[in-house]
PDB file of C-alpha atoms in Angstrom:
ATOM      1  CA  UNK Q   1     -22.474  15.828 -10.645  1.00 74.00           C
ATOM      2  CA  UNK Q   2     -19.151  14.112  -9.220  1.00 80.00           C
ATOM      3  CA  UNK Q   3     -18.876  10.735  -9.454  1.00 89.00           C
ATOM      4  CA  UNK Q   4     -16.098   7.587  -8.605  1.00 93.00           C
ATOM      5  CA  UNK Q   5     -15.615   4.612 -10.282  1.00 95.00           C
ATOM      6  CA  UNK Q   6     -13.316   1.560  -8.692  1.00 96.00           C
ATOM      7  CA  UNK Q   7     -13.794  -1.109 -11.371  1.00 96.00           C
ATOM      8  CA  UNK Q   8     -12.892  -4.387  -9.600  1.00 95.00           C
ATOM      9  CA  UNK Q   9     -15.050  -5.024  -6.910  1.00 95.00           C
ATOM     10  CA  UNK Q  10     -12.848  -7.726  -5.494  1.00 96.00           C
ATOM     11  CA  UNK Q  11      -9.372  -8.141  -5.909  1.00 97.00           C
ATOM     12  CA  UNK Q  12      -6.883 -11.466  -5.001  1.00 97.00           C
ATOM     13  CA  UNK Q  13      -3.294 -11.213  -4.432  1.00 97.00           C
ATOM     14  CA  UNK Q  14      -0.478 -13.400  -2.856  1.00 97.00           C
ATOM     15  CA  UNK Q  15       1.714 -12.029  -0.159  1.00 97.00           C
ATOM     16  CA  UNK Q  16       4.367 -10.401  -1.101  1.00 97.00           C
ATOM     17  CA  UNK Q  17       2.827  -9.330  -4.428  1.00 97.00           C
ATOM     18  CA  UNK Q  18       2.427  -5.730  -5.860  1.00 97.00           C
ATOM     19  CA  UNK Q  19      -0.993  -4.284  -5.807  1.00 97.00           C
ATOM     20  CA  UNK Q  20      -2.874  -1.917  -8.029  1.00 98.00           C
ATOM     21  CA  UNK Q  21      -6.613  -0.958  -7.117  1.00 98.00           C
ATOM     22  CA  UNK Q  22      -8.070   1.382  -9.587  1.00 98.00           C
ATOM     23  CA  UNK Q  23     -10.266   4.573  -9.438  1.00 97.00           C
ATOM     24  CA  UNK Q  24     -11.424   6.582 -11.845  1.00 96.00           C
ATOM     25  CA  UNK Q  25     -13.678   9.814 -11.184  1.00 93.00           C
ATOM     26  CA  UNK Q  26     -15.493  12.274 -13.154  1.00 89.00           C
ATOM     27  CA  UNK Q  27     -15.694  16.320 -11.812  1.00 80.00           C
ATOM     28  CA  UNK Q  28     -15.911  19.367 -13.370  1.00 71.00           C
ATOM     29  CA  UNK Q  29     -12.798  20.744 -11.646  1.00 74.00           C
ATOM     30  CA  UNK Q  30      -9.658  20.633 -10.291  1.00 74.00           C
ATOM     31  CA  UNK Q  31     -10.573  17.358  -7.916  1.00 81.00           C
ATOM     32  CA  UNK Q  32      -9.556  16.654  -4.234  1.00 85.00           C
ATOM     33  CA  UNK Q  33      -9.372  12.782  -4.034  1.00 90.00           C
ATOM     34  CA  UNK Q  34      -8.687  10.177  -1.107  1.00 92.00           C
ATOM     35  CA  UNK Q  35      -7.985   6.803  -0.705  1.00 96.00           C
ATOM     36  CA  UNK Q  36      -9.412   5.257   2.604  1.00 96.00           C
ATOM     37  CA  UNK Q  37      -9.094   2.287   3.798  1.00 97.00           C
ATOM     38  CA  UNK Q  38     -11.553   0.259   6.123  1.00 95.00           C
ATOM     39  CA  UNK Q  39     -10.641  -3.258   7.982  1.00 92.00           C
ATOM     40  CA  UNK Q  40     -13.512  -5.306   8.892  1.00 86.00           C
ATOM     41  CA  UNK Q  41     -15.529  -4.127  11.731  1.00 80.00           C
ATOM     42  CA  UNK Q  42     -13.820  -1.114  11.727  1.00 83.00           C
ATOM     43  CA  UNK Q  43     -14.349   2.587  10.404  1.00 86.00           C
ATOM     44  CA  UNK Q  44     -12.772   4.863   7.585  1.00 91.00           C
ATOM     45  CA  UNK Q  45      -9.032   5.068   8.121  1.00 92.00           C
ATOM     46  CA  UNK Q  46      -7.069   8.127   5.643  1.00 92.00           C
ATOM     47  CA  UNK Q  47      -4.461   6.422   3.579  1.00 95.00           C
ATOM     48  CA  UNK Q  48      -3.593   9.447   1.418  1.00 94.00           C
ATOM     49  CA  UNK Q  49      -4.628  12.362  -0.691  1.00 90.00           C
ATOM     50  CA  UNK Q  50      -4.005  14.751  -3.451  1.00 89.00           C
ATOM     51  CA  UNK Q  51      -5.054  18.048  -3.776  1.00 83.00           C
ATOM     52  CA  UNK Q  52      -2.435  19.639  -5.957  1.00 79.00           C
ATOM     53  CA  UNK Q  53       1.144  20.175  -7.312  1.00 82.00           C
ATOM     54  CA  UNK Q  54       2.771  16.635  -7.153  1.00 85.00           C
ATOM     55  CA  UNK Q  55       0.884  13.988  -9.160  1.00 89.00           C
ATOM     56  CA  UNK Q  56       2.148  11.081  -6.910  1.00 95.00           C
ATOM     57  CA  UNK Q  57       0.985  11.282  -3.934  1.00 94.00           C
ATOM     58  CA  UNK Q  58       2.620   8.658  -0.813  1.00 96.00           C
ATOM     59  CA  UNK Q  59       0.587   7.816   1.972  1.00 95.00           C
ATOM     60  CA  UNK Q  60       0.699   5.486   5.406  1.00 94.00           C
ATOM     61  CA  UNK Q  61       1.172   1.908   5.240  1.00 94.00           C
ATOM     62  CA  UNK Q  62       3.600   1.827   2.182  1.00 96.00           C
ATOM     63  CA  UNK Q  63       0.784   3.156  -0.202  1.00 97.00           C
ATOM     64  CA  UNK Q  64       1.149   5.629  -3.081  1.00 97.00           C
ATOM     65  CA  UNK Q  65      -1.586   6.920  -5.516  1.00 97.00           C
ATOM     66  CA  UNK Q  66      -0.955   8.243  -9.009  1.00 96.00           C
ATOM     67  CA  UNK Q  67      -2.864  11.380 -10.403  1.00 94.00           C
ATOM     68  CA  UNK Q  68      -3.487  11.062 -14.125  1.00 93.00           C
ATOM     69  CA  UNK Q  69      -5.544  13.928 -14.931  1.00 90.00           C
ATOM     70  CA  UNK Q  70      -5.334  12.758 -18.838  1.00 91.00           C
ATOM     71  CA  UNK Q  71      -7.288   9.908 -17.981  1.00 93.00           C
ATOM     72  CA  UNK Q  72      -9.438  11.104 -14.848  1.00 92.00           C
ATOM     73  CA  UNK Q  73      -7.608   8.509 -12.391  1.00 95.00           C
ATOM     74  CA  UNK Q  74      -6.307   8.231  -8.812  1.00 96.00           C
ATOM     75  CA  UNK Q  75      -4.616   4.468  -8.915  1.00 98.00           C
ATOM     76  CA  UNK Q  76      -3.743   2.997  -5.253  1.00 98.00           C
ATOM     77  CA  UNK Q  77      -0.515   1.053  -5.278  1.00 98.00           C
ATOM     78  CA  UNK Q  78       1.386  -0.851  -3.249  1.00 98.00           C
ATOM     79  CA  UNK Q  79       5.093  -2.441  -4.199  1.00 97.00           C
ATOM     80  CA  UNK Q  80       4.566  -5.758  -2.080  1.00 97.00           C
ATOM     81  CA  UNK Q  81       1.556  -6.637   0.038  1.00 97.00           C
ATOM     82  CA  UNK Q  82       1.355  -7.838   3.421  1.00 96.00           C
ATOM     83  CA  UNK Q  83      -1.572 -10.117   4.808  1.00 95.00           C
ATOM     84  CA  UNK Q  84      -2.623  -7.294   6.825  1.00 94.00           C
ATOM     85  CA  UNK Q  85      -3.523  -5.026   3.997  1.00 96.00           C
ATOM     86  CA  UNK Q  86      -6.655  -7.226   3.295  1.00 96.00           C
ATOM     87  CA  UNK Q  87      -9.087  -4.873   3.780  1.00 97.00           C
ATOM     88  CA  UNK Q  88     -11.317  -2.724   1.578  1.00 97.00           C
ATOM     89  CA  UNK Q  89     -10.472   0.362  -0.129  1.00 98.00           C
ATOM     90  CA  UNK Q  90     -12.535   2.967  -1.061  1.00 96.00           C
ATOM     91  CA  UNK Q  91     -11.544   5.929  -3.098  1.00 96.00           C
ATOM     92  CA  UNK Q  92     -13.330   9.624  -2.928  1.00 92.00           C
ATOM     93  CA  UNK Q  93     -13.665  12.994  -4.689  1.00 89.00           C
ATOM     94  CA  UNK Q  94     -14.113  15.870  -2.303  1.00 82.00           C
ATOM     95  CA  UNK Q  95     -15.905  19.149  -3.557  1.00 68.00           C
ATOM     96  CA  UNK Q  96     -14.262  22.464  -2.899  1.00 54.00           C
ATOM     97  CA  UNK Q  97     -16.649  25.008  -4.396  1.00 50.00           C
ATOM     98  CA  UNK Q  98     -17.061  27.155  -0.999  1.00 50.00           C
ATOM     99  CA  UNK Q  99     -16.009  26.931   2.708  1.00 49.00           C
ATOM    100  CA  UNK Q 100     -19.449  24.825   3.527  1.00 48.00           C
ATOM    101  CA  UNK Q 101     -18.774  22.503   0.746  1.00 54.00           C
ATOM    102  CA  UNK Q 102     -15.097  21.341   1.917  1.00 57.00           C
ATOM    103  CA  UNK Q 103     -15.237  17.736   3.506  1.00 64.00           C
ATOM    104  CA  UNK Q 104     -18.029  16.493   1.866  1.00 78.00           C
ATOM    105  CA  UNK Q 105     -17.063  13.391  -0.198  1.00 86.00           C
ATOM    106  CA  UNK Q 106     -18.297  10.934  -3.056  1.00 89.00           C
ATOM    107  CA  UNK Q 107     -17.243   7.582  -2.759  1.00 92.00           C
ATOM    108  CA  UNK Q 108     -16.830   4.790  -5.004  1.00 94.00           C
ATOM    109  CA  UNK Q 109     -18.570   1.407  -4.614  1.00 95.00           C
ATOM    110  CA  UNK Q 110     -15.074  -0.309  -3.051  1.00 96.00           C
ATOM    111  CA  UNK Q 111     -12.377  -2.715  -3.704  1.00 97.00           C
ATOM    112  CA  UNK Q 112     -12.603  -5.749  -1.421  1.00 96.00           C
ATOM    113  CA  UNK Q 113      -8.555  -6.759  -1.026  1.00 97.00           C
ATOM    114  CA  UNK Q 114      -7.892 -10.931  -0.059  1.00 97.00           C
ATOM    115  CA  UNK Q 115      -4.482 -11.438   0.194  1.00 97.00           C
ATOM    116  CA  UNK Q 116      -3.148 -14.967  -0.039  1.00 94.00           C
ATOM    117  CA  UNK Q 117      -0.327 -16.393   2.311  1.00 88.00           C
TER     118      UNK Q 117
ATOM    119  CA  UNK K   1      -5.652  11.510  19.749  1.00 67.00           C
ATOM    120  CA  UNK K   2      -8.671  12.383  17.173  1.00 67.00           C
ATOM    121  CA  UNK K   3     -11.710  10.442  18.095  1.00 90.00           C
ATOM    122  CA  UNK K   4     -15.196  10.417  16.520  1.00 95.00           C
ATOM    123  CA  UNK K   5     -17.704   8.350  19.163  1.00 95.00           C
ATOM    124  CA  UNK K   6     -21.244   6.413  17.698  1.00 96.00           C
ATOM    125  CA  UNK K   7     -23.009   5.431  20.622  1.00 92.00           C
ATOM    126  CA  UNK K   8     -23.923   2.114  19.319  1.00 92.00           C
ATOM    127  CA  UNK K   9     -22.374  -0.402  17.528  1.00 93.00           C
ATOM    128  CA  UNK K  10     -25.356  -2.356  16.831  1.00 96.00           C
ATOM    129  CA  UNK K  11     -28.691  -1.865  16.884  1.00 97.00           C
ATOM    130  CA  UNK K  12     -31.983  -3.815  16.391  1.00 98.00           C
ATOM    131  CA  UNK K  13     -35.168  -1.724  15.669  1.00 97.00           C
ATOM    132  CA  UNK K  14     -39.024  -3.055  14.965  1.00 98.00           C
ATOM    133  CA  UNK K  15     -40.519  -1.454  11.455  1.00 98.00           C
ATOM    134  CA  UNK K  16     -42.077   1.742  12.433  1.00 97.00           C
ATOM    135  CA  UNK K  17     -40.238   3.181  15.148  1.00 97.00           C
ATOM    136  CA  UNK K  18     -38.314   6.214  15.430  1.00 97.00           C
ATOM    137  CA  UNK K  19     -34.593   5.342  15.779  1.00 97.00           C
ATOM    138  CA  UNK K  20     -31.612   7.784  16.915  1.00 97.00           C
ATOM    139  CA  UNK K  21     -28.216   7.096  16.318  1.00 98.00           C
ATOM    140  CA  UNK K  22     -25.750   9.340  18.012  1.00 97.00           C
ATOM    141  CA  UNK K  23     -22.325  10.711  16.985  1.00 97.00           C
ATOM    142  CA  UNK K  24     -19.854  12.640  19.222  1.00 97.00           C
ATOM    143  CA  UNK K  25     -16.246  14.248  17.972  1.00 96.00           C
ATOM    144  CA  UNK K  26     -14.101  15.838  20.761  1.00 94.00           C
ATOM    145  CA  UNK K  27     -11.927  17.691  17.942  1.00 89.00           C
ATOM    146  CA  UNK K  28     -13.842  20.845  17.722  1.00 90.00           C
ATOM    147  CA  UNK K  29     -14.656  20.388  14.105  1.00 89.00           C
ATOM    148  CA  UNK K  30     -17.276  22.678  12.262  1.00 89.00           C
ATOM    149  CA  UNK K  31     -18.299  19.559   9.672  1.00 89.00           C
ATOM    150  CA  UNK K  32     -19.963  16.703  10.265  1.00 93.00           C
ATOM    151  CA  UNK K  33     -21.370  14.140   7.813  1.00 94.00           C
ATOM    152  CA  UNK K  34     -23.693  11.102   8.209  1.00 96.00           C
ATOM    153  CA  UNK K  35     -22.942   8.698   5.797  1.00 96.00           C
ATOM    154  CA  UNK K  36     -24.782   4.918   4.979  1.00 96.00           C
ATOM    155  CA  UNK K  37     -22.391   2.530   3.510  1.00 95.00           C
ATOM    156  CA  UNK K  38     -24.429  -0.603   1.655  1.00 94.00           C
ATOM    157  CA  UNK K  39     -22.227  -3.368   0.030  1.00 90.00           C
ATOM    158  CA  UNK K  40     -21.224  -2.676  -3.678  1.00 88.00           C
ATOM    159  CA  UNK K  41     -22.689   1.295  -3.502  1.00 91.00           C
ATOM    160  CA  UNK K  42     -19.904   2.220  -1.201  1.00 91.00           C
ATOM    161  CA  UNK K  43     -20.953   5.481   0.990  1.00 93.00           C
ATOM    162  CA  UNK K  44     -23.351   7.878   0.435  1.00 94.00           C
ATOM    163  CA  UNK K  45     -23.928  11.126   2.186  1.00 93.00           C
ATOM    164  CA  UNK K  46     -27.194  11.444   4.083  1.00 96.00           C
ATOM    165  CA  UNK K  47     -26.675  14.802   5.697  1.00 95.00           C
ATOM    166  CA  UNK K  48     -23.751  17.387   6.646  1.00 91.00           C
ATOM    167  CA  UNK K  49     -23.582  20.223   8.796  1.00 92.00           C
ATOM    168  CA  UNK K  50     -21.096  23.048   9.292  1.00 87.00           C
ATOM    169  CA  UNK K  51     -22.247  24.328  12.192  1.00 88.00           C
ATOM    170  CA  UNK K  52     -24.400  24.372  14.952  1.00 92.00           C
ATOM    171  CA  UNK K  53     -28.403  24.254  14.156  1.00 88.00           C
ATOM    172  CA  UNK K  54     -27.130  24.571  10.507  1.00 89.00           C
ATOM    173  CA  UNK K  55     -27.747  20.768   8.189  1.00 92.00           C
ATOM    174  CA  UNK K  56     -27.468  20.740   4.352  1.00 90.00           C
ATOM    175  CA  UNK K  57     -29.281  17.740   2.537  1.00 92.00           C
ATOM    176  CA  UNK K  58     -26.748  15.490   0.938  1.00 90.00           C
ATOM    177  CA  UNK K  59     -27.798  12.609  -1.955  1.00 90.00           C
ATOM    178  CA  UNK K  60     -30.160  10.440   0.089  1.00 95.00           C
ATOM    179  CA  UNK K  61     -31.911  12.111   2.532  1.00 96.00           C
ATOM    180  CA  UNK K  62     -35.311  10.417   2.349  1.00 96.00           C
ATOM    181  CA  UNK K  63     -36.569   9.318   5.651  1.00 96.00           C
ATOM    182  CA  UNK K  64     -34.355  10.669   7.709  1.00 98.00           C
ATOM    183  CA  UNK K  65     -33.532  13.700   9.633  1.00 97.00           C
ATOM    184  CA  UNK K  66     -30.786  14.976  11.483  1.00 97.00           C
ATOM    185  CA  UNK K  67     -30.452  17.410  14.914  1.00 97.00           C
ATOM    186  CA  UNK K  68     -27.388  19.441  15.570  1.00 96.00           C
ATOM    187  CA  UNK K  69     -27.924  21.558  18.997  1.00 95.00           C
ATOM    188  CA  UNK K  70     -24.219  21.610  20.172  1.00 96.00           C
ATOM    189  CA  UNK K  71     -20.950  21.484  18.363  1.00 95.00           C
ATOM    190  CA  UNK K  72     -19.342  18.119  19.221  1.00 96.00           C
ATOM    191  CA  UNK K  73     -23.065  15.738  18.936  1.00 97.00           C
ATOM    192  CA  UNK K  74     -24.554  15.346  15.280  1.00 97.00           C
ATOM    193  CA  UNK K  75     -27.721  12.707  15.516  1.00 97.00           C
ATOM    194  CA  UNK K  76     -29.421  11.030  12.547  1.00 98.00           C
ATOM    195  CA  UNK K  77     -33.436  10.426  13.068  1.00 98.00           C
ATOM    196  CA  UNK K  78     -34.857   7.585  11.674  1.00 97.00           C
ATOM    197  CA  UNK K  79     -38.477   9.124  11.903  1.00 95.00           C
ATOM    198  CA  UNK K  80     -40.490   5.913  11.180  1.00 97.00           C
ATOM    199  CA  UNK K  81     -38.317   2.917  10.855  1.00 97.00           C
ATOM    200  CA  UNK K  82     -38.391   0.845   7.692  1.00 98.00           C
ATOM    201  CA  UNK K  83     -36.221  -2.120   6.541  1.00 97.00           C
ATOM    202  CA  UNK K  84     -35.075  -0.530   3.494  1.00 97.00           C
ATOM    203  CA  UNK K  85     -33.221   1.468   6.039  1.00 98.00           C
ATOM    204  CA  UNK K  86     -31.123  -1.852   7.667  1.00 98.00           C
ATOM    205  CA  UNK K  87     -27.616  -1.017   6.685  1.00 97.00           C
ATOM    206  CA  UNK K  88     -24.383   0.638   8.239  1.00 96.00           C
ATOM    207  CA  UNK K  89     -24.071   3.764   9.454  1.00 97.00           C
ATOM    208  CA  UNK K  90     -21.136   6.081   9.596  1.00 96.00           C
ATOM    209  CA  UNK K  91     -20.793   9.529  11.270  1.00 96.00           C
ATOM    210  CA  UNK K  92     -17.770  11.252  10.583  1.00 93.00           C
ATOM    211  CA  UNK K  93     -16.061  14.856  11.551  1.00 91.00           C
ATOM    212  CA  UNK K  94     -13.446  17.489   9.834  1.00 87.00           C
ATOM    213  CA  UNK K  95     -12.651  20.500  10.011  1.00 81.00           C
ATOM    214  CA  UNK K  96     -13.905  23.790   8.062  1.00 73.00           C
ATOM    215  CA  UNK K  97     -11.170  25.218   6.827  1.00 65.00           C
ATOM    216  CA  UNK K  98      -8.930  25.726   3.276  1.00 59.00           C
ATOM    217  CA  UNK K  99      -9.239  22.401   1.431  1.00 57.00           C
ATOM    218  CA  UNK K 100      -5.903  21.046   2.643  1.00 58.00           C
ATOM    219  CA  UNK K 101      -8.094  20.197   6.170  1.00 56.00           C
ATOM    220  CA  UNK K 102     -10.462  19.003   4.547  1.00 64.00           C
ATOM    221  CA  UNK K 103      -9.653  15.406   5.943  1.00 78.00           C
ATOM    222  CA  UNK K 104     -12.969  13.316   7.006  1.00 85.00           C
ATOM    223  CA  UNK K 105     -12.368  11.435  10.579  1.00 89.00           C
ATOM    224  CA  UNK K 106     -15.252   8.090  10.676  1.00 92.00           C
ATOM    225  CA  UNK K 107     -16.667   6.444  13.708  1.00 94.00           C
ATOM    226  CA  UNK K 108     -17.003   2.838  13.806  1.00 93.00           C
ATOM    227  CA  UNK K 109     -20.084   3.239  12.642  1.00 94.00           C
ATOM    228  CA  UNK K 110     -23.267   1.368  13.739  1.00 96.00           C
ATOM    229  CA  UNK K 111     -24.812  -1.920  11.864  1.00 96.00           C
ATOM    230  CA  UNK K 112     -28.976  -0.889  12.164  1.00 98.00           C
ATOM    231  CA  UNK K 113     -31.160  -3.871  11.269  1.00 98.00           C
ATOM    232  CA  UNK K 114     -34.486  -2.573  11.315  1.00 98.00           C
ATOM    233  CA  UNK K 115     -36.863  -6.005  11.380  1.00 97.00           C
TER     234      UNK K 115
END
């Protein structure tokens, strides 16, 4: 069975800092993988995602992710934070086995961001 | 632009009822998901369709049920309310399709306390 790992549970940074959340996943194949991003009150908004052919993937908001199939992970970064990023991330692994099966996604547990004036 | 619609954003429910919360998309997607999100377990997939009277069981289906009867409107049933079931709910849309669609949309998603 998939599964995602995001280590830190919560995360501190000072504005104007760079940022690193981590994710690491386990799946038998070739993985589909997301980073989302969800503000308080709010829902799920789509950073970025990988499915294939360049391993660094750059999404909205500044963000990149890193695919390191060596070492099963999909790192968010960020070069310099900005108060507004505090937030919490979540990263997923979507299946692709069949037509049906396309969209559905495992989650990790979350990375809750503060960011520090 | 995209827009995926729960009809509540809270919601207060006595042990024991039957709850429904609604979802609408108006993007003509084939999937949709119901997802509960509980602090440090992240989401987890309740139930998905990809189609119209069509529902696949995802990882925690227990005690719930879901009704699809029209394309854009995918409700989860809370048959008999318990508190074990207080947490958030998220509905969410995308498209069935080749993989690169295979982008998940999310509601707001509605905070249940079931007392």
């Amino acid at each position: 069975a998939q599964s995602v790992t995001q280590p830190d549970i919560h995360i501190t940074v000072s504005e104007g800092a760079s940022l690193e959340l981590r994710c690491n996943y386990s799946y038998g194949a070739t993985p589909y993988l997301f980073w989302y991003v969800q503000s308080p009150g709010q829902g799920l908004q789509l950073l970025l995602k990988y499915f294939s052919g360049d391993t660094l993937v750059q999404g909205i908001k500044g963000f990149e992710a890193e695919f390191k199939r060596s070492q099963s992970s999909f790192n968010l970064r960020k070069p310099s934070v900005h108060w507004s990023d505090a937030a919490e991330y979540f990263c997923a692994v979507g299946k692709g086995a069949g037509g049906t099966s396309y969209g559905k996604l495992t989650f990790g547990q979350g990375t809750i961001l503060t960011v520090h004036p | 632009d995209v827009k995926v619609t729960q009809s509540s954003r809270y919601l207060v429910k006595r042990t024991g009822e039957k709850v429904f919360l609604e979802c609408v998309q108006d993007m003509d997607h084939e999937n949709m998901f119901w997802y509960r999100q509980d602090p440090g377990l992240g989401l987890r997939l309740i139930y998905f369709s990809y189609d119209v009277k069509m529902k696949e069981k995802g990882d925690i289906p227990e005690g719930y049920s879901v009704s699809r009867e029209k394309k854009e409107r995918f409700s989860l049933i809370l048959e008999s309310a318990s508190t074990n079931q207080t947490s958030m709910y998220l509905c969410a849309s995308s498209l069935l399709g080749d993989r690169t669609n295979t982008e998940a949309f999310f509601g707001q998603g509605t905070r249940l306390t079931v007392v």
